[in-house]
XYZ file of N, CA and C in Angstrom:
519
model
N -33.299 103.167 -264.904
C -34.112 104.018 -264.080
C -33.611 105.445 -264.081
N -32.274 105.654 -263.951
C -31.705 106.942 -263.970
C -32.036 107.716 -265.175
N -31.976 107.053 -266.384
C -32.151 107.762 -267.658
C -33.607 108.235 -267.805
N -34.561 107.580 -267.078
C -35.931 107.986 -267.160
C -36.310 109.066 -266.222
N -35.428 109.591 -265.379
C -35.829 110.609 -264.402
C -35.690 111.959 -265.106
N -36.568 112.828 -264.536
C -36.571 114.175 -265.057
C -35.172 114.905 -264.900
N -34.736 115.486 -265.927
C -33.443 116.150 -265.881
C -32.191 115.265 -265.978
N -32.412 113.928 -266.325
C -31.273 113.046 -266.359
C -30.232 113.463 -267.404
N -30.599 114.207 -268.349
C -29.669 114.578 -269.355
C -28.631 115.581 -268.824
N -28.902 116.205 -267.707
C -27.988 117.171 -267.132
C -26.976 116.536 -266.213
N -27.162 115.291 -265.824
C -26.340 114.685 -264.797
C -25.198 113.853 -265.511
N -24.069 113.859 -264.851
C -22.954 113.181 -265.287
C -22.063 112.706 -264.143
N -21.769 111.434 -264.102
C -21.010 110.867 -263.077
C -19.655 110.432 -263.608
N -18.584 110.879 -262.937
C -17.254 110.509 -263.311
C -16.547 109.830 -262.184
N -16.027 108.649 -262.485
C -15.154 107.947 -261.491
C -13.789 107.938 -262.079
N -12.914 108.782 -261.491
C -11.534 108.986 -262.038
C -10.482 108.605 -261.046
N -9.335 108.344 -261.543
C -8.213 107.885 -260.678
C -7.331 109.006 -260.222
N -7.333 110.204 -260.955
C -6.496 111.300 -260.506
C -7.264 112.571 -260.420
N -6.871 113.464 -259.603
C -7.470 114.733 -259.465
C -7.327 115.557 -260.783
N -6.153 115.418 -261.400
C -5.941 116.129 -262.676
C -6.893 115.790 -263.787
N -7.541 114.688 -263.670
C -8.536 114.244 -264.738
C -9.913 114.869 -264.590
N -10.024 115.598 -263.469
C -11.367 116.232 -263.176
C -11.520 117.550 -264.026
N -12.693 117.929 -264.337
C -12.905 119.210 -264.957
C -12.664 120.352 -263.937
N -12.547 121.582 -264.378
C -12.264 122.670 -263.446
C -13.294 122.925 -262.365
N -14.591 122.529 -262.666
C -15.658 122.740 -261.698
C -16.509 121.475 -261.684
N -16.871 121.066 -260.453
C -17.823 119.999 -260.281
C -18.915 120.508 -259.375
N -20.172 120.053 -259.594
C -21.231 120.413 -258.651
C -21.073 119.679 -257.321
N -20.735 118.441 -257.347
C -20.613 117.703 -256.110
C -19.391 116.756 -256.142
N -18.514 116.905 -255.231
C -17.352 116.051 -255.034
C -17.595 115.084 -253.928
N -17.567 113.778 -254.279
C -17.633 112.753 -253.195
C -16.276 112.316 -253.012
N -15.746 112.664 -251.837
C -14.331 112.448 -251.513
C -14.130 111.270 -250.596
N -13.784 110.129 -251.218
C -13.745 108.845 -250.469
C -12.333 108.216 -250.462
N -11.338 109.034 -250.022
C -10.011 108.493 -249.972
C -9.813 107.936 -248.531
N -8.671 107.349 -248.284
C -8.313 107.012 -246.899
C -8.124 108.234 -246.091
N -8.496 108.167 -244.834
C -8.473 109.427 -243.973
C -7.119 109.996 -243.875
N -6.055 109.263 -243.907
C -4.708 109.850 -243.751
C -4.298 110.638 -244.960
N -4.938 110.461 -246.057
C -4.609 111.205 -247.323
C -5.692 112.299 -247.604
N -6.783 112.316 -246.832
C -7.933 113.127 -247.257
C -7.633 114.603 -247.222
N -6.918 115.116 -246.153
C -6.649 116.567 -246.061
C -5.773 116.961 -247.203
N -4.688 116.181 -247.434
C -3.790 116.502 -248.568
C -4.495 116.541 -249.934
N -5.373 115.506 -250.169
C -6.060 115.539 -251.451
C -7.155 116.580 -251.615
N -7.702 116.954 -250.477
C -8.723 118.081 -250.518
C -7.993 119.363 -250.860
N -6.859 119.685 -250.240
C -6.037 120.777 -250.575
C -5.661 120.767 -252.069
N -5.200 119.564 -252.511
C -4.833 119.476 -253.955
C -5.999 119.766 -254.914
N -7.115 119.227 -254.551
C -8.335 119.489 -255.375
C -8.649 121.033 -255.516
N -8.674 121.680 -254.315
C -9.091 123.124 -254.416
C -7.934 124.041 -254.914
N -6.795 123.519 -255.093
C -5.752 124.312 -255.707
C -5.973 124.575 -257.200
N -6.714 123.601 -257.842
C -6.846 123.768 -259.334
C -8.287 123.541 -259.751
N -9.195 123.253 -258.801
C -10.622 122.975 -259.129
C -11.583 123.644 -258.150
N -12.817 123.586 -258.513
C -13.902 124.149 -257.669
C -14.979 123.166 -257.521
N -15.727 123.263 -256.448
C -16.885 122.453 -256.233
C -17.914 123.184 -255.439
N -19.239 122.948 -255.801
C -20.326 123.586 -255.029
C -20.540 122.911 -253.661
N -20.261 121.581 -253.612
C -20.493 120.825 -252.417
C -19.549 119.640 -252.342
N -19.277 119.177 -251.127
C -18.420 118.073 -250.933
C -19.076 117.048 -249.929
N -19.032 115.757 -250.229
C -19.422 114.814 -249.240
C -18.136 114.024 -248.873
N -17.754 114.103 -247.644
C -16.571 113.409 -247.209
C -16.993 112.088 -246.546
N -16.128 111.058 -246.632
C -16.376 109.850 -245.846
C -15.832 110.090 -244.457
N -16.463 109.454 -243.511
C -15.890 109.436 -242.160
C -14.710 108.543 -242.122
N -13.836 108.650 -241.302
C -13.421 109.727 -240.376
C -12.774 110.860 -241.293
N -13.139 112.026 -240.929
C -12.691 113.139 -241.773
C -11.181 113.218 -241.964
N -10.472 113.690 -240.937
C -9.090 113.932 -241.032
C -8.326 113.400 -239.811
N -7.027 113.396 -239.809
C -6.290 112.719 -238.803
C -5.794 113.735 -237.714
N -5.838 115.036 -237.968
C -5.325 115.901 -236.984
C -6.299 117.117 -236.745
N -6.266 117.683 -235.603
C -7.077 118.892 -235.373
C -6.695 119.978 -236.285
N -5.385 120.123 -236.589
C -4.959 121.198 -237.507
C -5.544 120.961 -238.927
N -5.608 119.717 -239.390
C -6.217 119.451 -240.686
C -7.698 119.820 -240.697
N -8.355 119.485 -239.569
C -9.833 119.912 -239.522
C -10.003 121.478 -239.696
N -9.213 122.139 -238.909
C -9.309 123.655 -238.959
C -8.915 124.186 -240.340
N -7.806 123.626 -240.878
C -7.316 124.105 -242.176
C -8.359 123.814 -243.244
N -8.898 122.624 -243.364
C -9.915 122.316 -244.406
C -11.189 123.098 -244.185
N -11.545 123.345 -242.932
C -12.723 124.153 -242.691
C -12.524 125.599 -243.215
N -11.367 126.144 -242.988
C -11.074 127.476 -243.532
C -11.061 127.464 -245.121
N -10.561 126.343 -245.690
C -10.534 126.257 -247.124
C -11.945 126.124 -247.700
N -12.823 125.425 -247.059
C -14.213 125.255 -247.481
C -14.976 126.588 -247.403
N -14.750 127.283 -246.332
C -15.415 128.584 -246.125
C -14.891 129.531 -247.163
N -13.538 129.547 -247.347
C -12.959 130.511 -248.329
C -13.509 130.263 -249.765
N -13.792 129.025 -250.120
C -14.304 128.728 -251.418
C -15.828 128.644 -251.495
N -16.500 128.868 -250.340
C -17.927 128.899 -250.334
C -18.546 127.506 -250.574
N -17.924 126.468 -250.074
C -18.295 125.129 -250.359
C -19.110 124.536 -249.184
N -20.270 124.004 -249.424
C -21.033 123.295 -248.411
C -20.473 121.850 -248.337
N -20.379 121.347 -247.096
C -19.813 120.024 -246.891
C -20.608 119.170 -245.930
N -20.638 117.849 -246.190
C -21.303 116.849 -245.276
C -20.370 115.721 -245.089
N -20.618 114.978 -243.985
C -19.946 113.775 -243.725
C -20.909 112.580 -243.941
N -20.484 111.659 -244.706
C -21.376 110.478 -245.003
C -21.499 109.556 -243.805
N -22.602 109.604 -243.173
C -22.913 108.702 -242.050
C -24.270 108.088 -242.337
N -24.355 106.941 -243.078
C -25.610 106.513 -243.656
C -26.638 105.772 -242.787
N -26.238 105.568 -241.518
C -27.211 104.764 -240.666
C -28.559 105.355 -240.550
N -28.664 106.650 -240.589
C -29.954 107.351 -240.499
C -30.916 106.907 -241.603
N -30.438 106.409 -242.646
C -31.295 105.938 -243.858
C -31.792 104.544 -243.734
N -31.294 103.803 -242.707
C -31.703 102.400 -242.563
C -33.179 102.328 -242.073
N -33.982 101.484 -242.663
C -35.406 101.456 -242.289
C -35.702 101.286 -240.774
N -34.839 100.418 -240.088
C -35.097 100.203 -238.689
C -34.896 101.521 -237.833
N -33.931 102.366 -238.234
C -33.761 103.583 -237.599
C -34.789 104.648 -237.848
N -35.338 104.601 -239.119
C -36.449 105.460 -239.473
C -37.731 105.102 -238.570
N -37.967 103.796 -238.420
C -39.014 103.294 -237.592
C -38.798 103.673 -236.156
N -37.552 103.570 -235.702
C -37.256 103.938 -234.262
C -37.498 105.442 -234.030
N -37.207 106.230 -235.063
C -37.387 107.725 -234.920
C -38.847 108.008 -234.701
N -39.726 107.243 -235.415
C -41.176 107.498 -235.244
C -41.661 107.124 -233.882
N -41.050 105.994 -233.369
C -41.437 105.491 -231.959
C -41.016 106.409 -230.878
N -39.820 107.071 -231.025
C -39.394 107.903 -229.889
C -39.712 109.374 -230.032
N -40.343 109.781 -231.147
C -40.659 111.142 -231.418
C -41.582 111.728 -230.277
N -41.089 112.818 -229.696
C -41.933 113.498 -228.688
C -41.837 112.923 -227.294
N -41.007 111.990 -227.023
C -40.982 111.278 -225.773
C -39.964 111.835 -224.820
N -39.329 112.920 -225.090
C -38.321 113.504 -224.197
C -36.909 113.087 -224.577
N -35.976 113.321 -223.588
C -34.629 113.058 -223.822
C -34.352 111.581 -224.149
N -33.391 111.337 -225.020
C -32.948 110.048 -225.347
C -31.567 109.766 -224.678
N -31.493 108.555 -224.089
C -30.231 108.204 -223.484
C -29.764 107.028 -224.295
N -28.561 107.232 -224.864
C -27.964 106.147 -225.749
C -26.695 105.582 -225.017
N -26.533 104.323 -225.031
C -25.334 103.732 -224.509
C -24.829 102.757 -225.613
N -23.785 103.180 -226.260
C -23.288 102.375 -227.326
C -22.019 101.679 -226.951
N -21.959 100.441 -227.191
C -20.703 99.720 -226.866
C -20.167 99.279 -228.225
N -18.928 99.670 -228.457
C -18.265 99.372 -229.749
C -17.448 98.025 -229.476
N -17.531 97.208 -230.511
C -16.713 96.002 -230.457
C -15.280 96.400 -230.570
N -14.376 95.581 -230.008
C -12.959 95.886 -229.931
C -12.373 96.242 -231.321
N -12.853 95.612 -232.373
C -12.343 95.935 -233.669
C -12.867 97.236 -234.194
N -14.045 97.680 -233.672
C -14.618 98.958 -234.207
C -14.020 100.165 -233.585
N -13.707 100.083 -232.309
C -13.185 101.225 -231.502
C -14.041 102.401 -231.492
N -13.683 103.348 -230.638
C -14.603 104.496 -230.348
C -14.672 105.535 -231.428
N -13.517 106.004 -231.863
C -13.591 107.129 -232.891
C -14.140 106.683 -234.158
N -14.020 105.446 -234.539
C -14.531 104.938 -235.785
C -16.077 104.874 -235.679
N -16.594 104.611 -234.542
C -18.019 104.362 -234.393
C -18.790 105.573 -233.863
N -18.159 106.418 -233.131
C -18.840 107.512 -232.404
C -19.562 108.438 -233.350
N -19.008 108.758 -234.503
C -19.656 109.646 -235.491
C -21.079 109.088 -235.870
N -21.096 107.756 -236.027
C -22.395 107.135 -236.456
C -23.422 107.256 -235.297
N -23.065 107.133 -234.046
C -23.975 107.204 -232.994
C -24.425 108.690 -232.742
N -23.456 109.608 -232.818
C -23.827 111.033 -232.758
C -24.851 111.410 -233.856
N -24.554 110.974 -235.043
C -25.458 111.352 -236.145
C -26.790 110.707 -235.922
N -26.814 109.459 -235.495
C -28.046 108.762 -235.251
C -28.908 109.496 -234.186
N -28.169 109.840 -233.099
C -28.966 110.547 -232.018
C -29.545 111.922 -232.566
N -28.761 112.608 -233.361
C -29.220 113.891 -233.974
C -30.429 113.598 -234.908
N -30.358 112.519 -235.599
C -31.454 112.130 -236.502
C -32.755 111.831 -235.698
N -32.586 111.031 -234.573
C -33.701 110.649 -233.755
C -34.333 111.833 -233.051
N -33.579 112.859 -232.816
C -34.030 114.060 -232.180
C -34.400 115.141 -233.200
N -34.573 114.846 -234.429
C -34.924 115.767 -235.452
C -33.905 116.904 -235.689
N -32.657 116.544 -235.474
C -31.494 117.485 -235.662
C -31.677 118.770 -234.807
N -32.295 118.702 -233.651
C -32.534 119.904 -232.874
C -31.486 120.124 -231.841
N -30.563 119.338 -231.763
C -29.554 119.388 -230.664
C -28.122 119.495 -231.150
N -27.447 120.430 -230.502
C -26.009 120.491 -230.628
C -25.374 119.613 -229.485
N -24.241 119.112 -229.662
C -23.683 118.188 -228.651
C -22.305 118.771 -228.119
N -22.151 118.654 -226.808
C -20.867 118.920 -226.201
C -20.262 117.583 -225.797
N -19.029 117.330 -226.128
C -18.401 116.079 -225.882
C -17.402 116.248 -224.715
N -17.334 115.228 -223.835
C -16.435 115.311 -222.744
C -15.795 113.930 -222.549
N -14.488 113.862 -222.782
C -13.713 112.579 -222.584
C -12.956 112.582 -221.273
N -13.118 113.625 -220.460
C -12.290 113.708 -219.255
C -12.754 112.764 -218.107
N -14.088 112.485 -218.040
C -14.623 111.662 -217.026
C -14.204 110.255 -217.073
N -13.882 109.697 -218.261
C -13.460 108.375 -218.404
C -12.052 108.299 -218.896
N -11.541 107.142 -219.007
C -10.166 106.967 -219.378
C -10.204 106.880 -220.987
N -10.088 108.010 -221.611
C -10.104 108.081 -223.095
C -8.655 108.073 -223.555
N -8.179 106.938 -223.999
C -6.790 106.848 -224.370
C -6.533 106.439 -225.789
N -5.394 106.875 -226.386
C -5.121 106.479 -227.773
C -4.641 105.037 -227.772
N -4.954 104.378 -228.862
C -4.510 102.976 -229.081
C -4.282 102.772 -230.579
N -3.678 101.670 -230.930
C -3.308 101.354 -232.352
C -4.657 101.183 -233.088
N -4.698 101.681 -234.320
C -5.825 101.511 -235.178
C -5.602 100.443 -236.179
N -6.667 100.089 -236.889
C -6.611 99.135 -237.983
C -5.741 99.631 -239.107
N -5.767 100.900 -239.312
C -4.984 101.519 -240.464
C -3.527 101.992 -240.025
N -2.532 101.592 -240.767
C -1.165 101.950 -240.390
C -1.045 103.525 -240.214
N -0.306 103.879 -239.181
C -0.061 105.332 -239.023
C -1.229 106.119 -238.411
N -2.268 105.381 -237.973
C -3.408 106.024 -237.332
C -3.538 105.542 -235.921
N -4.200 106.454 -235.154
C -4.497 106.141 -233.726
C -6.007 106.020 -233.586
N -6.406 105.217 -232.662
C -7.851 105.036 -232.292
C -8.029 105.437 -230.876
N -9.241 105.731 -230.489
C -9.518 106.076 -229.022
C -10.311 104.895 -228.445
N -9.933 104.590 -227.159
C -10.690 103.613 -226.404
C -10.974 104.262 -225.016
N -12.142 103.855 -224.475
C -12.529 104.413 -223.178
C -13.909 104.948 -223.183
N -14.254 105.912 -222.440
C -15.540 106.510 -222.240
C -15.647 107.920 -222.799
N -16.638 108.192 -223.598
C -16.851 109.511 -224.159
C -18.300 109.875 -223.803
N -18.509 111.021 -223.146
C -19.849 111.441 -222.737
C -20.257 112.618 -223.621
N -21.457 112.519 -224.122
C -21.950 113.673 -224.988
C -23.333 114.108 -224.341
N -23.448 115.441 -224.243
C -24.673 115.974 -223.776
C -25.276 116.977 -224.796
N -26.512 116.711 -225.209
C -27.180 117.551 -226.142
C -28.006 118.691 -225.434
N -28.273 119.735 -226.221
C -28.978 120.887 -225.685
C -30.422 120.528 -225.183
N -30.939 119.385 -225.704
C -32.319 118.955 -225.348
C -32.289 117.981 -224.136
N -31.100 117.822 -223.568
C -30.972 116.965 -222.443
C -30.695 115.510 -222.790
N -30.460 115.253 -224.087
C -30.154 113.919 -224.535
C -28.706 113.567 -224.146
């Protein structure tokens, strides 16, 4: 199917094991490392390479400092970036979007299973809410009202959040 699409001759997909094996420039970098190594490997990539765009896997980075540092790096290099949160592509969510369109604020209450934890799941629910509201809303997050506490994560050396997190969108969602 890919070979039959218009412009297929211009596309090339490389699945490589080291950053050094990459060409000096890539159109799109899909960065799917473990979160604890992602900031370090992002810095390593941009030390010797360039990209027009990056798709990161969630969770992005492990520290606030890494988020700020990589944001500066992406701006400095003029790179557009996205976080892969694919739930918005699921057919049931597309149908739900059509059902709730134009009905006013959406109130979501998501309960994460003990193994999923809050920080691991929250990005999906925020992205889904943004999708259902046609991306019209910025969100302010507040963890002060509930007991938002760190806990051990599934991944060694990582922390997870448990408790209550309240988000309020500009549209009242």
